Amino acid sequence: MVDYHAANNQPSAGGVQTYMEQENDWDRDLLLDPAWEKQQRKTFTAWCNSHLRKAGTQIENIEEDFRDGLKLMLLLEVISGERLAKPERGKMRVHKINNVNKALDFIASKGVKLVSIGAEEIVDGNAKMTLGMIWTIILRFAIQDISVEETSAKEGLLLWCQRKTAPYKNVNVQNFHISWKDGLAFNALIHRHRPDLIDYDSLRKDDPVHNLNNAFEVAEKHLDIPKMLDAEDIVGTLRPDEKAIMTYVSCFYHAFSGAQKAETAANRICKVLAVNQENEQMMEDYEKLASELLEWIRRTIPWLENRTQEKTVNEMQAKQEDFRDYRCVHKPPKVQEKCQLEISFNTLQTKLRLSNRPAFMPSEGRMVSDINGAWHTLEGAEKGYEEWILSEIRRLERLEHLAEKFHQKAAIHQSWTDGKEAMLTQKDYETSTLSEVKALLRKHEAFESDLAAHQDRVEQIAAIAQELNELDYYDSASVNACCQKICDQWDVLGALTQSRKESLERTEKQLESIDELYLEYAKRAAPFNNWMEGAMEDLQDMFIVHNIEEIQGLITAHEQFKSTLSEANKEREAIQAIQAEVQKIAQSNGIKLSGANPYTTITPESIDSKWEKAMAMVPQRDAALQEELNKQNSNDSLRATFAAQANTVGAYIQAKMEEIGRISIEMNGTLEDQLTSLKEYQKNIMSYMPEINKLEGYHQLIQEALIFDNQYTAYTMEHLRVGWEQLLTTIARTINEVENQILTRDAKGISQEQLYEYRASFNHFDKDHSGALMAEEFKACLISLGYDVENDKQKRSGQMVSDDFRALLISTGNSLGDGEFARIMGIVDPNGSGAVTFQAFIDFMSRETTDTDTADQVIASFKILAGDKNFITAEELRRELPPDQAEYCIARMAPYTGPDGAPGALDYMSFSTALYGESDL
């Protein structure tokens, strides 16, 4: 037996040859099953006769009637439409072998491998070989060329069946044997294309013989498809023969091939409409998100610009806590929304460019630039609000301190002035002796000295009141009233003092003696008493400091005060010695003292009492100063801790910003590798978030401690927050750029090598590594990629020019015409910024080098659905398109106004043009 495959091995197309090899590797032993062999004989015989009838002949016995090769050659001529070599008419075996070999040669010339099928076996009437040969012919000429949605041959035919029978109940086509056994699938195919021939709802799944006979008879009578199988043969077989069913079903496919064209046209329209619907949804989502973000900014800015003053530090600190909650809780999600909005906008524009749609122009005020402007205004308001809060806290602290100090000094003054007016207005000198008058005069001089000493306190009270007014203290009215009362009283005391002095001087000439010791006591006791009162006032004085230097200054002053105590104690002892001397003289001379020292109200007991109080206040003052020193040391430690973390975080952010800048220029590998690397890099950056949170914690501790400066670092929390947000946004934008490049590559069919070449050329001319090309750099880049510099219409050369010629183009200054280059710049730089980004460059290159759907293709598809009419009806759209896309077209198509129109006619031409034009559907 001749191995025809070995003798006639001809190369064929890769995909087709592989499929034919798989189908030719059939299990011929299966033909030993009589039921399957019977089905194949009937089916193959009927299929051959359906073609031989066109030549006026037919066969009765498939293995006998093809033995001489004549009808075999005639069958091949009919189904191929080609003429074969002239057959030999002799009756000898050699003539028959030669005729069969001519037929087999013709089959082989069509790219079919006939494994182990030789002419001798056909001539000898080998049933298995003959059926195998006919099945090979059926595969090649009836099944191989079937193509449905990028699938072909058997898979394409099966997909076609599944698409056509999907709407029918009790039909689930998964193969070419069991799925057809109940006959419903055959009836569904006919009903789908010719519903007038089949009453499908009357069929029952439990009556397969009736279903099969009904389908076969209708197909033979109305569709010119001969009956190839008997219903009993299919029903009586556990598993019908797959090849017989495929042969029968392929006849249905070719009978309805015209409807297939309409389906293809409908699929094209569905694809275009699906893209348009998806883009419209993305536009709506962008508008909604942009509106919500802008509304949030609009509501937030007035709150940040509110400068309503509070009366106390606690109330202002509550506002500060609200602001901290806004920064840490409410704002971060809005930062993410803003970043996502930019990414969505870029992705939408990329999809619109890839599908040849006009660029998306958001509603007025909702551009990305508008949102960035509003965001910048928001951040400015944030900065101003935070500075105002801190300033108000400082002001209120100062006010509270001054108010407390004012009331303390006023209380001391009021205590001192109690009874002074009554003392100055009494007329005791009128009935006094000379000595008593002199004593009263000396006493009055001591009072004047005391009055002068209190002048500083009054001036301090007035100065504090003035400062409270300047700082807009909320209770300035009561402060002013109190201050005015003190000043008025002070003027009255001054006038009364002067009046009493004049009265005493008038009687002084009549008075002679006075006790020198009393006088000396009074003179020394009064200033010492004032000194003690001043010391006690200083020891009780409130203080507020902001750093170690200030508290150390107070401590130094306190130490200087303590160093004077020994001298003060000596003075106290000296004063007490005077009083002791008075008592001694009185006792020595038997003088009976009339009572207290006539020259002063200051008694030795009061001096000792005040001295003891002052001495008790010294250690209290020591403890208060030490406590404040410890607090300032703690604050300084907080400053150092925050500074160390801030310097580390600041350096990290700066380094990563420089690093991402280099990465975006120097990325290598496939786009998927770049995307993976960038996302891993993003993940690595996000792992640094705990350090940011730690720094936020330090910052909160500093604010709670009311620390307003830090000499250990130049960084502020605001600067680091902005830097961190910029770093995250830059990484997200870089990832989005690579994702858009992947979309461009996949949609336009650009190879990885082309992308590498585009990136290398772009980087070569991007001398400043800014990520964009100026106009002249872009022009040089186009020339370097081999663009035709003579033609007015820019076209990509069929083949890249050589490196020498490319260099020559650049060196000779050969460039695109000014008008044409201006057109190209209008495409890649619609905003007229003068710079071309890499994404715009890729979009332009992909648009110039690849094909996409056009308005003409969509119009042609609609014309097929409309049956070559210039209009289409709503009924036709609902029949050929999915429901949602059919209604989409009906809602947007204008009525057809042509002379050949009909009621309800729709204009699909203007609709298709609008999909690719400037109109907004």
mmCIF file of C-alpha atoms in Angstrom, residues 14 642 708:
data_model
loop_
_atom_site.group_PDB
_atom_site.id
_atom_site.type_symbol
_atom_site.label_atom_id
_atom_site.label_comp_id
_atom_site.label_asym_id
_atom_site.label_seq_id
_atom_site.Cartn_x
_atom_site.Cartn_y
_atom_site.Cartn_z
ATOM 1 C CA GLY A 14 0.229 26.912 10.134
ATOM 2 C CA PHE A 642 10.521 65.681 66.637
ATOM 3 C CA PHE A 708 5.750 77.103 68.964
#
